[in-house]
mmCIF file of N, CA and C in Angstrom:
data_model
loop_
_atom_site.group_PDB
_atom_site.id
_atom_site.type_symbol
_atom_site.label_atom_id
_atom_site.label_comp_id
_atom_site.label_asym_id
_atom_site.label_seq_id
_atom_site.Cartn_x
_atom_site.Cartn_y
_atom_site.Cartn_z
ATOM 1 N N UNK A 1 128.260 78.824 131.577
ATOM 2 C CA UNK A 1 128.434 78.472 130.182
ATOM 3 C C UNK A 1 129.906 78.166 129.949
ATOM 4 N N UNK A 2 130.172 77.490 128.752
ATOM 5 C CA UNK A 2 131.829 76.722 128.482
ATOM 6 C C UNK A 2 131.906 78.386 128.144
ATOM 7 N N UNK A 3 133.612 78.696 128.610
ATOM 8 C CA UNK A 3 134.301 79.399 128.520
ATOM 9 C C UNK A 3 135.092 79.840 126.898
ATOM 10 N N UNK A 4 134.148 80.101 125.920
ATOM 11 C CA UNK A 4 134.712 80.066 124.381
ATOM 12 C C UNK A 4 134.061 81.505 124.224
ATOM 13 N N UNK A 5 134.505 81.696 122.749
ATOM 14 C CA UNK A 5 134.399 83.164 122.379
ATOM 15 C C UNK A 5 132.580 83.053 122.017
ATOM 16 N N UNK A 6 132.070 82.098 121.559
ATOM 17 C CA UNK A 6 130.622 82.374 121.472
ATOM 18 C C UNK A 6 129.845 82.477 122.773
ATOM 19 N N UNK A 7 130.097 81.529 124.002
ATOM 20 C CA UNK A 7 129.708 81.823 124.937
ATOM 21 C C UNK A 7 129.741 82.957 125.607
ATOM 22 N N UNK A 8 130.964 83.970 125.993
ATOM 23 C CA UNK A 8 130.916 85.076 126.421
ATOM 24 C C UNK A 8 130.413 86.330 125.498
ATOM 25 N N UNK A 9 129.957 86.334 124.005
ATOM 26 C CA UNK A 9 129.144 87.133 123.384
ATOM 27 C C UNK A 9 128.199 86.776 123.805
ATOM 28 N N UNK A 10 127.644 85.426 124.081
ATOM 29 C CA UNK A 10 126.120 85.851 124.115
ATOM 30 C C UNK A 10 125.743 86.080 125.944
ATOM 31 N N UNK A 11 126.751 86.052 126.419
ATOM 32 C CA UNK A 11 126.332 86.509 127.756
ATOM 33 C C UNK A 11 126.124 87.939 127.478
ATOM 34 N N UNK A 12 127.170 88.755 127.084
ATOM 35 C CA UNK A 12 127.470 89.800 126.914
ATOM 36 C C UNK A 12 125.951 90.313 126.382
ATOM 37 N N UNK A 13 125.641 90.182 125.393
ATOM 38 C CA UNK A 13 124.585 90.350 124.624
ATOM 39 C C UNK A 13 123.256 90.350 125.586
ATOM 40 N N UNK A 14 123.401 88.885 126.216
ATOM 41 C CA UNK A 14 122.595 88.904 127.606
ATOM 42 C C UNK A 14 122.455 90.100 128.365
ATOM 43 N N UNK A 15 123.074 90.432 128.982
ATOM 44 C CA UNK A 15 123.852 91.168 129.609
ATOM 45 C C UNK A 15 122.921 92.812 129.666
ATOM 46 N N UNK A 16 123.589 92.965 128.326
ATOM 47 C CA UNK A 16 122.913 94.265 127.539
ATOM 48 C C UNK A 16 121.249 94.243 127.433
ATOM 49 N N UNK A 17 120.876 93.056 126.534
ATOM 50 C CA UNK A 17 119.379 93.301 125.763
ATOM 51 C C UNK A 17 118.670 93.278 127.762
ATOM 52 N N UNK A 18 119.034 92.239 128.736
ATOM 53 C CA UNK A 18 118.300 92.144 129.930
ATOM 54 C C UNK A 18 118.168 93.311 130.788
ATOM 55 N N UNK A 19 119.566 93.909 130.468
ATOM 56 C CA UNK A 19 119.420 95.364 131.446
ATOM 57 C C UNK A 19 118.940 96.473 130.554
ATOM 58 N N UNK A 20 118.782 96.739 129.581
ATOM 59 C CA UNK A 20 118.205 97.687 129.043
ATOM 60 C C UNK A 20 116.310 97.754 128.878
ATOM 61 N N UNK A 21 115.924 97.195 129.165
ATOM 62 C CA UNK A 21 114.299 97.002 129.783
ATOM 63 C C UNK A 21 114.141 98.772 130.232
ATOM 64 N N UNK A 22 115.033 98.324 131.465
ATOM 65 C CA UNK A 22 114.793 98.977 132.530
ATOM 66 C C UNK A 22 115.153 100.582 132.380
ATOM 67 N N UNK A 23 116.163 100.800 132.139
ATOM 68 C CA UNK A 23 116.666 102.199 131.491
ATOM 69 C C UNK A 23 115.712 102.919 130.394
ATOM 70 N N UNK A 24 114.841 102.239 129.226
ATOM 71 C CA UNK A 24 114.158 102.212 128.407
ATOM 72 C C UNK A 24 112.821 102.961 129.211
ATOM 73 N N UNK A 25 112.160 101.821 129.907
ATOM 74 C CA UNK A 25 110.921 102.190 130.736
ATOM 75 C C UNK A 25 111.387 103.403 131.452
ATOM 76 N N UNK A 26 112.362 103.443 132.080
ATOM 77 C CA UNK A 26 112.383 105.090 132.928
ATOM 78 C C UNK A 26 112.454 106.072 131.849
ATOM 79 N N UNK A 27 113.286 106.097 130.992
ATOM 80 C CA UNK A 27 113.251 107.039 129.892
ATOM 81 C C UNK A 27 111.687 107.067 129.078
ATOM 82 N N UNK A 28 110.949 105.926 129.012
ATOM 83 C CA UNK A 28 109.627 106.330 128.358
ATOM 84 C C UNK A 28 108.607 107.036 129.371
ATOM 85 N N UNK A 29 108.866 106.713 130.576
ATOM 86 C CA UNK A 29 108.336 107.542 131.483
ATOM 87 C C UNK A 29 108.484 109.042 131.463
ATOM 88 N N UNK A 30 109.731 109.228 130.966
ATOM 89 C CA UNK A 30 110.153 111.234 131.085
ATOM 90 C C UNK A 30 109.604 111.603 129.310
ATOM 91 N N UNK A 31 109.486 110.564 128.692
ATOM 92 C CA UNK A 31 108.824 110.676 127.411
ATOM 93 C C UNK A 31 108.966 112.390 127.126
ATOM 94 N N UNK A 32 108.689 112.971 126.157
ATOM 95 C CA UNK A 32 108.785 113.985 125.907
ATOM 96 C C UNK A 32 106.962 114.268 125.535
ATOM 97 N N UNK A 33 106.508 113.392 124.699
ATOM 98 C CA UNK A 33 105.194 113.254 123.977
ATOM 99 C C UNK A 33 105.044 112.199 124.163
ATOM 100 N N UNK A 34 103.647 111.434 123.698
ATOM 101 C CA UNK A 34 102.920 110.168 123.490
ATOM 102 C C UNK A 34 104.037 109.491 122.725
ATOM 103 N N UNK A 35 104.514 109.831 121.181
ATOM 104 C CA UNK A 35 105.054 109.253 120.519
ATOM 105 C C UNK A 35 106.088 108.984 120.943
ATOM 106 N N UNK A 36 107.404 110.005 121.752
ATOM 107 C CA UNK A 36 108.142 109.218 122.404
ATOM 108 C C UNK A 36 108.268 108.693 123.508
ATOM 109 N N UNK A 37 107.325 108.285 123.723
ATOM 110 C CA UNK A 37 106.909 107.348 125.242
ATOM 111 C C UNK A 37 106.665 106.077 124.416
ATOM 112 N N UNK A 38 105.754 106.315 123.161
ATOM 113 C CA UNK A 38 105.344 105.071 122.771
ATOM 114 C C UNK A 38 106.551 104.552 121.904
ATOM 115 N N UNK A 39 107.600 105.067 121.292
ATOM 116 C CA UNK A 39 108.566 105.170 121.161
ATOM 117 C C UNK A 39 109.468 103.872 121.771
ATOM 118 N N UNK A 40 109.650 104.635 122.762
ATOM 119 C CA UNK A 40 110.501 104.255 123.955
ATOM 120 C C UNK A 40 109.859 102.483 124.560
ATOM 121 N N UNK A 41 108.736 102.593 124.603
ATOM 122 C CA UNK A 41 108.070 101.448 125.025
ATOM 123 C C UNK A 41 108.389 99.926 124.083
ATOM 124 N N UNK A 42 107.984 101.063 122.948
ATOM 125 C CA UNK A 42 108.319 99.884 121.547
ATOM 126 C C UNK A 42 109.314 98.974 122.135
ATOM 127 N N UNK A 43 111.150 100.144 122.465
ATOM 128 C CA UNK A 43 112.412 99.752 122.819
ATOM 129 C C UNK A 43 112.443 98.982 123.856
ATOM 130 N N UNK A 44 111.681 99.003 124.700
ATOM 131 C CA UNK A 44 111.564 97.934 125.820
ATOM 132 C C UNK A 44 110.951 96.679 125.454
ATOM 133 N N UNK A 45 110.392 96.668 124.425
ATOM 134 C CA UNK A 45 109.444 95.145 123.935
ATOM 135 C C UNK A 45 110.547 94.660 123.169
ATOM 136 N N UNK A 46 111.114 95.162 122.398
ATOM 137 C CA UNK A 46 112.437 94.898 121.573
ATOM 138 C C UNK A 46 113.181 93.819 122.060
ATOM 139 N N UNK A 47 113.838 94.695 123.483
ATOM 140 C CA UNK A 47 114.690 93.986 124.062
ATOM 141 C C UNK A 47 114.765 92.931 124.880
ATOM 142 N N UNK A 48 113.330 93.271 125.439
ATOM 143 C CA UNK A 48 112.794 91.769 126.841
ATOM 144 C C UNK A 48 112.624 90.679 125.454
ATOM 145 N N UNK A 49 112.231 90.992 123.858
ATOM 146 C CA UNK A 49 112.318 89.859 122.820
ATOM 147 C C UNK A 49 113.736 89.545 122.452
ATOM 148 N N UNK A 50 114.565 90.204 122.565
ATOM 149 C CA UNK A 50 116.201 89.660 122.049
ATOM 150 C C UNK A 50 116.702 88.537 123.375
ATOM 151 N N UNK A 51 115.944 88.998 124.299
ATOM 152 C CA UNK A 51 117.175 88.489 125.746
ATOM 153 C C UNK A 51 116.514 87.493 125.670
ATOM 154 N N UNK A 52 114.841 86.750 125.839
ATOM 155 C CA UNK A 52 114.221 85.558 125.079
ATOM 156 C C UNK A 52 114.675 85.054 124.037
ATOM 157 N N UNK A 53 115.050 85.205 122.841
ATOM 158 C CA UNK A 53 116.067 84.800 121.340
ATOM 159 C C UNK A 53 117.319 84.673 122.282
ATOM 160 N N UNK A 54 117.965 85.153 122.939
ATOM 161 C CA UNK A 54 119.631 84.609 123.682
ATOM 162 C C UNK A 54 119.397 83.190 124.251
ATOM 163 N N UNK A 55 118.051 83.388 124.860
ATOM 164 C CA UNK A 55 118.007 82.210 125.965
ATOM 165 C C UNK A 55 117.432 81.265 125.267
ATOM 166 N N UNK A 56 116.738 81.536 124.286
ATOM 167 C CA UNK A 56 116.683 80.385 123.621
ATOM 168 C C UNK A 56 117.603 79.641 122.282
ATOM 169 N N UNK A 57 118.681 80.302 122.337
ATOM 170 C CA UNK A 57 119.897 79.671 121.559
ATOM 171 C C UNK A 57 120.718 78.921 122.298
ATOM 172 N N UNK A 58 120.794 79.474 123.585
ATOM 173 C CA UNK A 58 121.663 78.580 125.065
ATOM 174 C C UNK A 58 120.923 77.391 125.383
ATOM 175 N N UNK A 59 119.425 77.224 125.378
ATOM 176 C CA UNK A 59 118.794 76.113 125.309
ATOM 177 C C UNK A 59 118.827 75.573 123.911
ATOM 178 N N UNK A 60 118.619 75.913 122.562
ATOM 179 C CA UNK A 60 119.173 75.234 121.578
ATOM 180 C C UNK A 60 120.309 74.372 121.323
ATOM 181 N N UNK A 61 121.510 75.139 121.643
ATOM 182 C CA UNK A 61 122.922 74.939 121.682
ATOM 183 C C UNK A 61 123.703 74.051 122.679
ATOM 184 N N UNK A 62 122.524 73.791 123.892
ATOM 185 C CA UNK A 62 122.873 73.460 125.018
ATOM 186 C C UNK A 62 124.014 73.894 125.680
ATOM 187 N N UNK A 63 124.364 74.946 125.638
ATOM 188 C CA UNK A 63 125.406 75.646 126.613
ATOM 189 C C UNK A 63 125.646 75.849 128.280
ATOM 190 N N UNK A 64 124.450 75.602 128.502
ATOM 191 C CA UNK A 64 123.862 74.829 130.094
ATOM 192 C C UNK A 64 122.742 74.198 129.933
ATOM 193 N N UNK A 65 122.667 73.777 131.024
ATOM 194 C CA UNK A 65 121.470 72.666 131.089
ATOM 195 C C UNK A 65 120.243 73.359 130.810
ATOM 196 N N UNK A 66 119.341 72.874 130.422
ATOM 197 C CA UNK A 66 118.186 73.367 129.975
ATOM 198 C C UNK A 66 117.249 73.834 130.987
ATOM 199 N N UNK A 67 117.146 72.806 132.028
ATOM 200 C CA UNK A 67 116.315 73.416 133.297
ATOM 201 C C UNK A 67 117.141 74.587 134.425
ATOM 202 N N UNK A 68 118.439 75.124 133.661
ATOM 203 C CA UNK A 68 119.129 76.011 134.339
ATOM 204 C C UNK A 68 118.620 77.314 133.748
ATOM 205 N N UNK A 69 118.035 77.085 132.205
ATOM 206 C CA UNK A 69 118.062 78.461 131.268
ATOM 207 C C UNK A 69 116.273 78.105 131.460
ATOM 208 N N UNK A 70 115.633 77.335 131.568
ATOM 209 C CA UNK A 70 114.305 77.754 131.748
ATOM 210 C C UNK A 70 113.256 78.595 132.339
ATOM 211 N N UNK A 71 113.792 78.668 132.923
ATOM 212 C CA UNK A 71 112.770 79.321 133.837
ATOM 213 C C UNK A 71 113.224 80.897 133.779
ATOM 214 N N UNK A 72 114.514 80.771 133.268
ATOM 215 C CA UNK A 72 114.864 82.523 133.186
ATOM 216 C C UNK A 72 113.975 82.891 131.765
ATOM 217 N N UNK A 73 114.198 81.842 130.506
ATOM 218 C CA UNK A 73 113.028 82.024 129.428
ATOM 219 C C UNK A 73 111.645 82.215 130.012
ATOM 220 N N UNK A 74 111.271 81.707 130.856
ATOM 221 C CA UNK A 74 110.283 81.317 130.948
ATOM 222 C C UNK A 74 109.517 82.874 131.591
ATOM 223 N N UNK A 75 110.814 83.637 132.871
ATOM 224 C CA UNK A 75 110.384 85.090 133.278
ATOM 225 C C UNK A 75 110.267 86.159 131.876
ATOM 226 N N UNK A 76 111.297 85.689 131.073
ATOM 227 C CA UNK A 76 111.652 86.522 130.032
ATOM 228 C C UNK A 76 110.288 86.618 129.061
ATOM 229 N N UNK A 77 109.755 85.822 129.303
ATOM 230 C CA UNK A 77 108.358 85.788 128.067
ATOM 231 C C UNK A 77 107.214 86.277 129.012
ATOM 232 N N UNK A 78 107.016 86.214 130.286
ATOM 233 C CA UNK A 78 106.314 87.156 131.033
ATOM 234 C C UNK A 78 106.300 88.365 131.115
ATOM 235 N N UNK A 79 107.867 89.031 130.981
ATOM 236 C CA UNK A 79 107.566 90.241 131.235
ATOM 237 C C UNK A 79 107.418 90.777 129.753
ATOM 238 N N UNK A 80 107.716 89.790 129.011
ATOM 239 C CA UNK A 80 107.370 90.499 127.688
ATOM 240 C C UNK A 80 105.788 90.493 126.986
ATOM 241 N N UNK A 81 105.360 89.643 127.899
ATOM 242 C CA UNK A 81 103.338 89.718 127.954
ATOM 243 C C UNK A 81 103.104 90.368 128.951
ATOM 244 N N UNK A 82 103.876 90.564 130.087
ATOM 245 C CA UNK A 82 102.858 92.052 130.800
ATOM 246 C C UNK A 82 103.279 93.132 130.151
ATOM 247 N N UNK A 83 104.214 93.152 129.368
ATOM 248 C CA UNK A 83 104.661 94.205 128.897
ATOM 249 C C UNK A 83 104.109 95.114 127.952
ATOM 250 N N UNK A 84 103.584 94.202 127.001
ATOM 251 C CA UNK A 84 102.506 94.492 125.779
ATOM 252 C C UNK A 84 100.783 94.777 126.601
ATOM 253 N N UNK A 85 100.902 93.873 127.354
ATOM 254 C CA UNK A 85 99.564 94.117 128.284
ATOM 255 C C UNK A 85 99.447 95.018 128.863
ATOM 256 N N UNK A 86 100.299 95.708 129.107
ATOM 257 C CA UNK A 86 100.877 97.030 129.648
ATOM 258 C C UNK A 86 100.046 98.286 128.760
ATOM 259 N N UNK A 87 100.599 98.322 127.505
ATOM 260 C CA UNK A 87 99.957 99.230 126.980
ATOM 261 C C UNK A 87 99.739 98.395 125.408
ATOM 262 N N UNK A 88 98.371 97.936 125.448
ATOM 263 C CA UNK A 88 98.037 96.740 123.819
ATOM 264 C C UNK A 88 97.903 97.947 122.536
ATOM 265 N N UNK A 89 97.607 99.223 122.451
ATOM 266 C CA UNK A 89 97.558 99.854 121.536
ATOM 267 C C UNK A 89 98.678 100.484 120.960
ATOM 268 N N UNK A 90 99.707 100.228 121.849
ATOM 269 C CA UNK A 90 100.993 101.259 121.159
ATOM 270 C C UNK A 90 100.883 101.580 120.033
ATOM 271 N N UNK A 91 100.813 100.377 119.045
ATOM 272 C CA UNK A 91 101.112 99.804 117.916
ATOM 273 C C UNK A 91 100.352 101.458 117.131
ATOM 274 N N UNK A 92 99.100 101.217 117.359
ATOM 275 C CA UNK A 92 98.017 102.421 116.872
ATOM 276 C C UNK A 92 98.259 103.490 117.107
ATOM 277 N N UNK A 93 98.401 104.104 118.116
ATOM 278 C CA UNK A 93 98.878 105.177 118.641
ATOM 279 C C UNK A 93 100.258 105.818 117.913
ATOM 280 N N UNK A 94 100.800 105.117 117.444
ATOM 281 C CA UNK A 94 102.477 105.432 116.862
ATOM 282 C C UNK A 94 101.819 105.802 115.365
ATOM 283 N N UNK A 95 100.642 105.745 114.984
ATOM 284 C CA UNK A 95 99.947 106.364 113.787
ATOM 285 C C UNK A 95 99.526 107.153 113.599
#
């Protein structure tokens, strides 16, 4: 990406929302209860959706080429449908 102050926030941002998935899921794993597992899970759907919204402002904005940021959108919206596929009731369960 061009080397400007918006570009390195949204790496940054990148950065963060992409690696926090992962920290999230291990922590909903040690869950304490259902609710904070389901909790925790929520926080992982959150974020695999922000780092999708990054990548699709870099393809908006054209900040690289589009078939450079695709296909990383393109993982990014997978794991955010196995993700929900993962567990489809959270939503209920948090009731």
């Amino acid at each position: 990406m061009p080397n400007t102050i918006s570009s390195v926030a949204i790496a940054k941002q990148i950065v963060r929302s992409g690696t926090s998935p992962y920290a999230n899921y291990q922590a909903a794993c040690l869950g304490k209860s259902d609710k904070d597992f389901l909790n925790k899970l929520k926080m992982v759907e959150e974020e695999l959706d922000e780092t999708g919204q990054w990548l699709e402002l870099i393809m908006d904005t054209e900040k690289l080429p589009h078939n450079r940021v695709q296909p990383l959108y393109e993982e990014s919206q997978e794991l955010q449908k196995n993700h929900c596929q993962f567990h489809p009731n959270h939503e209920a369960k948090t009731r």
